[in-house]
């Protein structure tokens, strides 16, 4: 940071202020002429990097079974209480599966704690940032909206294995 | 009294106590898996190893008697090292099942692994695989992999349930628990092993995977399955009771409760047959109405009958408060309420189960309600022909006998308080929805005269979890009406004493009770047996009352 | 010209002046947003119409469809009157600004000014002083402390800076020897622009004009972080649009005045020496006038997005201790010029 100048240290030209104003305005003018980086959203879509935390989703294995075992840790760790899980018994080897898995996207704050705490790598943050709903009930995402095939989530899972 | 030093603290102990008992008495917790205060010592988990000065080796505190002048270190370097080693050893073959294990959250192994474990495993080989879903009995499922072979369940079935049904088989890392050939683990106390199992090896078939323990709130209450009145915790999530667990009370039930009480006494609270709101018979069918109309109509109808034409029937299922206010209502008509006993002769043992299947028959008798030994006595009351009206609180006489049902259906006026639809409620002209034992404050007197309290765990329309000081889980605290996990149904029901006192008000007699406690205070002022007792002095463990029954 | 011809030409002039002013006000808002976006490396409005050119209309419709809220504590009459005073003042000032020389159209000699008043500059000064009323009344009648503070600040500010404006103009009047705007423009013939002859006066006038129009860096009457919206905090819908339009109209008037008084109006130095036809010269002159105005408007916006707001005491210091003495100095300077060079 530049040293703060006291009033008594200012030179005559700085004191009359006009020159400094013109300097400042030239700076603004330069910025006006610089190229713009704005993405025009609905036409151009942002493709987030793997580290991006979009809406949380559940991993659907290739055999069509969700990884989630409904341990409820995500629900417990969620600081916004967005996740509700109801477990039930299954005949599969994993014994337990989520009969109901609901994320209230109005409560979700995209902190990624659920992903961090998940012992099964079953809930991950996707790259999906387009979340629009028109009533409270639409904002509650059930298993139908949450389950995403594992291939689509490879990026994130690899990222997690590397950095988590 | 002799003294022992544990962790530099001078502690007095009774001769014959082991180190772990002496320490526990003084509030020092020594980790343990296989030791249980009510079971014999087996000493096989080795996690309670402590260092005792002048002893060459570490000793297990559960099997070493304390003696005068002993100096014990539970947290010395040597003891901690040994404890860590034991933990590592136990964890070698324990699967990483916590995410799917129901015990997670109340698991001793989890807690100790967190407190004393190394946090990582040096074990590189493949863990033992054993059968994960063994049906030991009708209610208990066994996961052999998770078992740490502490033998608590075996000792329980031998020593407490006196059933001798479980045993270890095989040796070494192949050891597992099973029932004796041809036997099923089906004694009436079998589910207690789920509570005492320090890991999640034994699970409750009824509660399996229903909820994580940290999602529920728990409320101290009393089991209504029989006149023992076992102390219980009621576990509630989203306004639904999910399980009951016994609560330690050395005077009543120790650490235990029976399977029947655990499984069958709470289902009716959230059942489909619950009565929601007031019903009045209209053109032969019960139709929903509102409270004020019901109070008004019932009070005018009751006035039409003379004292010998009305029968008031209290209930040993209802609390002292309910029966007391019923007695007050009956006094308006110069009558005294009766109550029916429900005894299953022979269904009794020396452990907990009593043949009197109601929680409060002693209490009802102490209040001065007239006891009817069985339904035939009630039938004779009807048969004399004078009775034209009856007021039945929280009982179901119509289910006992066809002829009695016939008599009840012939009545000109039948007012019923019931929690659920039953044979009697279907005959009622006026049907009031009574709050269940899990939805109200109240008190019961068990067969040996112990006065104990129930507390509301489930909300009704008139109750508010936060404002009425009911126990709350994290979900209850932070939920809003828009959260699906907070939308559990609330029934429109009132405790019987409240319905009755409002009815008395409708009869132009002033009674003003806002809380069950006020009713109880009046009882303790008026009834000799309850003199000087209030809700505070009953507390969580109850009090023994002195009484003499005629 | 007969009386009817005068009436008809006046009506036509008023119509043209009003529509062009309204349109340019609307597009000022658009350019303000565009330029601010560019200065911040953004794109600015580009959704409504081609490159967002219909944005001003969208804005206006949005404002019109909003609910008109009058606070309970407000003085209803004055609260309604205030925006109209502001608007009226802004538009009325426009009448005396000439945008070009006399032209010969359809056989008539027409002056390109709505009203060629011989005390035009006095008229401008009088009306801008009236403008204070709009804002002060808005602030007082809203019955809100923010509005009141904004109103008080603005009246203090405008009165202070009017002094410097008056003295700055004094120099120009000395030069031209007339209060008629057309005479002032004509006096700057041949590159003898007042901006060059009296730079100090030019600077004081421009700075005071900024203050007079309540633009940044002198927008203390509506300093958002301190005063919410300032004098128009309690205004919504059409009345708010009134203030909004008045602010931008004032800006345009200020630019027009600066061009007229200091930048030679429609004058292009030595254009008559090129030997162009009279018609083309007039067109060029009008174009030059509009271009100069457009540049001044750009400067207005440019300054707004470059310079932070002054503190209130700094503003007052600047007005009374710097601008006022400088404007006086300027008059002395001009007087000396006239004495020495016999201009």
PDB file of N, CA and C in Angstrom, chain B residues 357-387:
ATOM      1  N   UNK B 357     -52.833 -55.162  34.199  1.00  0.00           N
ATOM      2  CA  UNK B 357     -52.308 -54.559  32.975  1.00  0.00           C
ATOM      3  C   UNK B 357     -52.564 -53.057  32.869  1.00  0.00           C
ATOM      4  N   UNK B 358     -52.905 -52.452  33.979  1.00  0.00           N
ATOM      5  CA  UNK B 358     -53.147 -51.012  33.932  1.00  0.00           C
ATOM      6  C   UNK B 358     -52.120 -50.292  34.803  1.00  0.00           C
ATOM      7  N   UNK B 359     -51.772 -49.067  34.466  1.00  0.00           N
ATOM      8  CA  UNK B 359     -50.706 -48.390  35.219  1.00  0.00           C
ATOM      9  C   UNK B 359     -51.175 -47.754  36.514  1.00  0.00           C
ATOM     10  N   UNK B 360     -52.484 -47.589  36.708  1.00  0.00           N
ATOM     11  CA  UNK B 360     -52.893 -46.698  37.797  1.00  0.00           C
ATOM     12  C   UNK B 360     -54.066 -47.229  38.605  1.00  0.00           C
ATOM     13  N   UNK B 361     -54.199 -48.563  38.743  1.00  0.00           N
ATOM     14  CA  UNK B 361     -55.363 -49.034  39.496  1.00  0.00           C
ATOM     15  C   UNK B 361     -55.219 -48.685  40.970  1.00  0.00           C
ATOM     16  N   UNK B 362     -53.994 -48.736  41.493  1.00  0.00           N
ATOM     17  CA  UNK B 362     -53.787 -48.349  42.889  1.00  0.00           C
ATOM     18  C   UNK B 362     -54.181 -46.900  43.097  1.00  0.00           C
ATOM     19  N   UNK B 363     -53.771 -46.070  42.148  1.00  0.00           N
ATOM     20  CA  UNK B 363     -54.080 -44.644  42.251  1.00  0.00           C
ATOM     21  C   UNK B 363     -55.565 -44.388  42.232  1.00  0.00           C
ATOM     22  N   UNK B 364     -56.269 -45.054  41.312  1.00  0.00           N
ATOM     23  CA  UNK B 364     -57.714 -44.848  41.209  1.00  0.00           C
ATOM     24  C   UNK B 364     -58.386 -45.251  42.515  1.00  0.00           C
ATOM     25  N   UNK B 365     -57.916 -46.332  43.118  1.00  0.00           N
ATOM     26  CA  UNK B 365     -58.497 -46.804  44.367  1.00  0.00           C
ATOM     27  C   UNK B 365     -58.212 -45.806  45.503  1.00  0.00           C
ATOM     28  N   UNK B 366     -56.967 -45.281  45.511  1.00  0.00           N
ATOM     29  CA  UNK B 366     -56.602 -44.326  46.546  1.00  0.00           C
ATOM     30  C   UNK B 366     -57.456 -43.063  46.466  1.00  0.00           C
ATOM     31  N   UNK B 367     -57.871 -42.700  45.260  1.00  0.00           N
ATOM     32  CA  UNK B 367     -58.688 -41.502  45.104  1.00  0.00           C
ATOM     33  C   UNK B 367     -60.108 -41.727  45.581  1.00  0.00           C
ATOM     34  N   UNK B 368     -60.440 -42.981  45.865  1.00  0.00           N
ATOM     35  CA  UNK B 368     -61.773 -43.280  46.363  1.00  0.00           C
ATOM     36  C   UNK B 368     -62.753 -43.698  45.284  1.00  0.00           C
ATOM     37  N   UNK B 369     -62.249 -44.046  44.102  1.00  0.00           N
ATOM     38  CA  UNK B 369     -63.142 -44.580  43.090  1.00  0.00           C
ATOM     39  C   UNK B 369     -63.527 -46.004  43.490  1.00  0.00           C
ATOM     40  N   UNK B 370     -64.756 -46.401  43.130  1.00  0.00           N
ATOM     41  CA  UNK B 370     -65.217 -47.728  43.531  1.00  0.00           C
ATOM     42  C   UNK B 370     -64.704 -48.770  42.561  1.00  0.00           C
ATOM     43  N   UNK B 371     -64.038 -49.784  43.121  1.00  0.00           N
ATOM     44  CA  UNK B 371     -63.354 -50.768  42.291  1.00  0.00           C
ATOM     45  C   UNK B 371     -64.325 -51.870  41.870  1.00  0.00           C
ATOM     46  N   UNK B 372     -64.317 -52.204  40.586  1.00  0.00           N
ATOM     47  CA  UNK B 372     -65.086 -53.326  40.071  1.00  0.00           C
ATOM     48  C   UNK B 372     -64.099 -54.406  39.676  1.00  0.00           C
ATOM     49  N   UNK B 373     -64.261 -55.618  40.257  1.00  0.00           N
ATOM     50  CA  UNK B 373     -63.246 -56.655  40.033  1.00  0.00           C
ATOM     51  C   UNK B 373     -63.205 -57.094  38.586  1.00  0.00           C
ATOM     52  N   UNK B 374     -64.396 -57.234  37.966  1.00  0.00           N
ATOM     53  CA  UNK B 374     -64.401 -57.601  36.549  1.00  0.00           C
ATOM     54  C   UNK B 374     -65.663 -57.056  35.889  1.00  0.00           C
ATOM     55  N   UNK B 375     -65.858 -57.353  34.614  1.00  0.00           N
ATOM     56  CA  UNK B 375     -66.970 -56.753  33.879  1.00  0.00           C
ATOM     57  C   UNK B 375     -68.314 -57.238  34.380  1.00  0.00           C
ATOM     58  N   UNK B 376     -68.335 -58.406  35.025  1.00  0.00           N
ATOM     59  CA  UNK B 376     -69.629 -58.908  35.511  1.00  0.00           C
ATOM     60  C   UNK B 376     -70.214 -58.015  36.588  1.00  0.00           C
ATOM     61  N   UNK B 377     -69.330 -57.470  37.421  1.00  0.00           N
ATOM     62  CA  UNK B 377     -69.810 -56.536  38.437  1.00  0.00           C
ATOM     63  C   UNK B 377     -70.427 -55.300  37.808  1.00  0.00           C
ATOM     64  N   UNK B 378     -69.808 -54.894  36.699  1.00  0.00           N
ATOM     65  CA  UNK B 378     -70.355 -53.739  35.981  1.00  0.00           C
ATOM     66  C   UNK B 378     -71.701 -54.094  35.370  1.00  0.00           C
ATOM     67  N   UNK B 379     -71.770 -55.304  34.845  1.00  0.00           N
ATOM     68  CA  UNK B 379     -73.008 -55.773  34.207  1.00  0.00           C
ATOM     69  C   UNK B 379     -74.159 -55.771  35.183  1.00  0.00           C
ATOM     70  N   UNK B 380     -73.876 -56.202  36.422  1.00  0.00           N
ATOM     71  CA  UNK B 380     -74.962 -56.219  37.406  1.00  0.00           C
ATOM     72  C   UNK B 380     -75.463 -54.808  37.705  1.00  0.00           C
ATOM     73  N   UNK B 381     -74.526 -53.843  37.674  1.00  0.00           N
ATOM     74  CA  UNK B 381     -74.944 -52.457  37.896  1.00  0.00           C
ATOM     75  C   UNK B 381     -75.938 -52.014  36.821  1.00  0.00           C
ATOM     76  N   UNK B 382     -75.669 -52.457  35.594  1.00  0.00           N
ATOM     77  CA  UNK B 382     -76.584 -52.112  34.515  1.00  0.00           C
ATOM     78  C   UNK B 382     -77.897 -52.870  34.634  1.00  0.00           C
ATOM     79  N   UNK B 383     -77.772 -54.102  35.067  1.00  0.00           N
ATOM     80  CA  UNK B 383     -78.926 -54.993  35.023  1.00  0.00           C
ATOM     81  C   UNK B 383     -80.037 -54.584  35.983  1.00  0.00           C
ATOM     82  N   UNK B 384     -79.726 -53.800  37.009  1.00  0.00           N
ATOM     83  CA  UNK B 384     -80.812 -53.429  37.909  1.00  0.00           C
ATOM     84  C   UNK B 384     -81.823 -52.511  37.234  1.00  0.00           C
ATOM     85  N   UNK B 385     -81.487 -52.054  36.023  1.00  0.00           N
ATOM     86  CA  UNK B 385     -82.500 -51.412  35.190  1.00  0.00           C
ATOM     87  C   UNK B 385     -82.654 -49.928  35.346  1.00  0.00           C
ATOM     88  N   UNK B 386     -82.036 -49.360  36.394  1.00  0.00           N
ATOM     89  CA  UNK B 386     -82.226 -47.929  36.616  1.00  0.00           C
ATOM     90  C   UNK B 386     -81.329 -47.069  35.720  1.00  0.00           C
ATOM     91  N   UNK B 387     -80.171 -47.623  35.366  1.00  0.00           N
ATOM     92  CA  UNK B 387     -79.162 -46.796  34.688  1.00  0.00           C
ATOM     93  C   UNK B 387     -79.619 -46.415  33.292  1.00  0.00           C
TER      94      UNK B 387
END
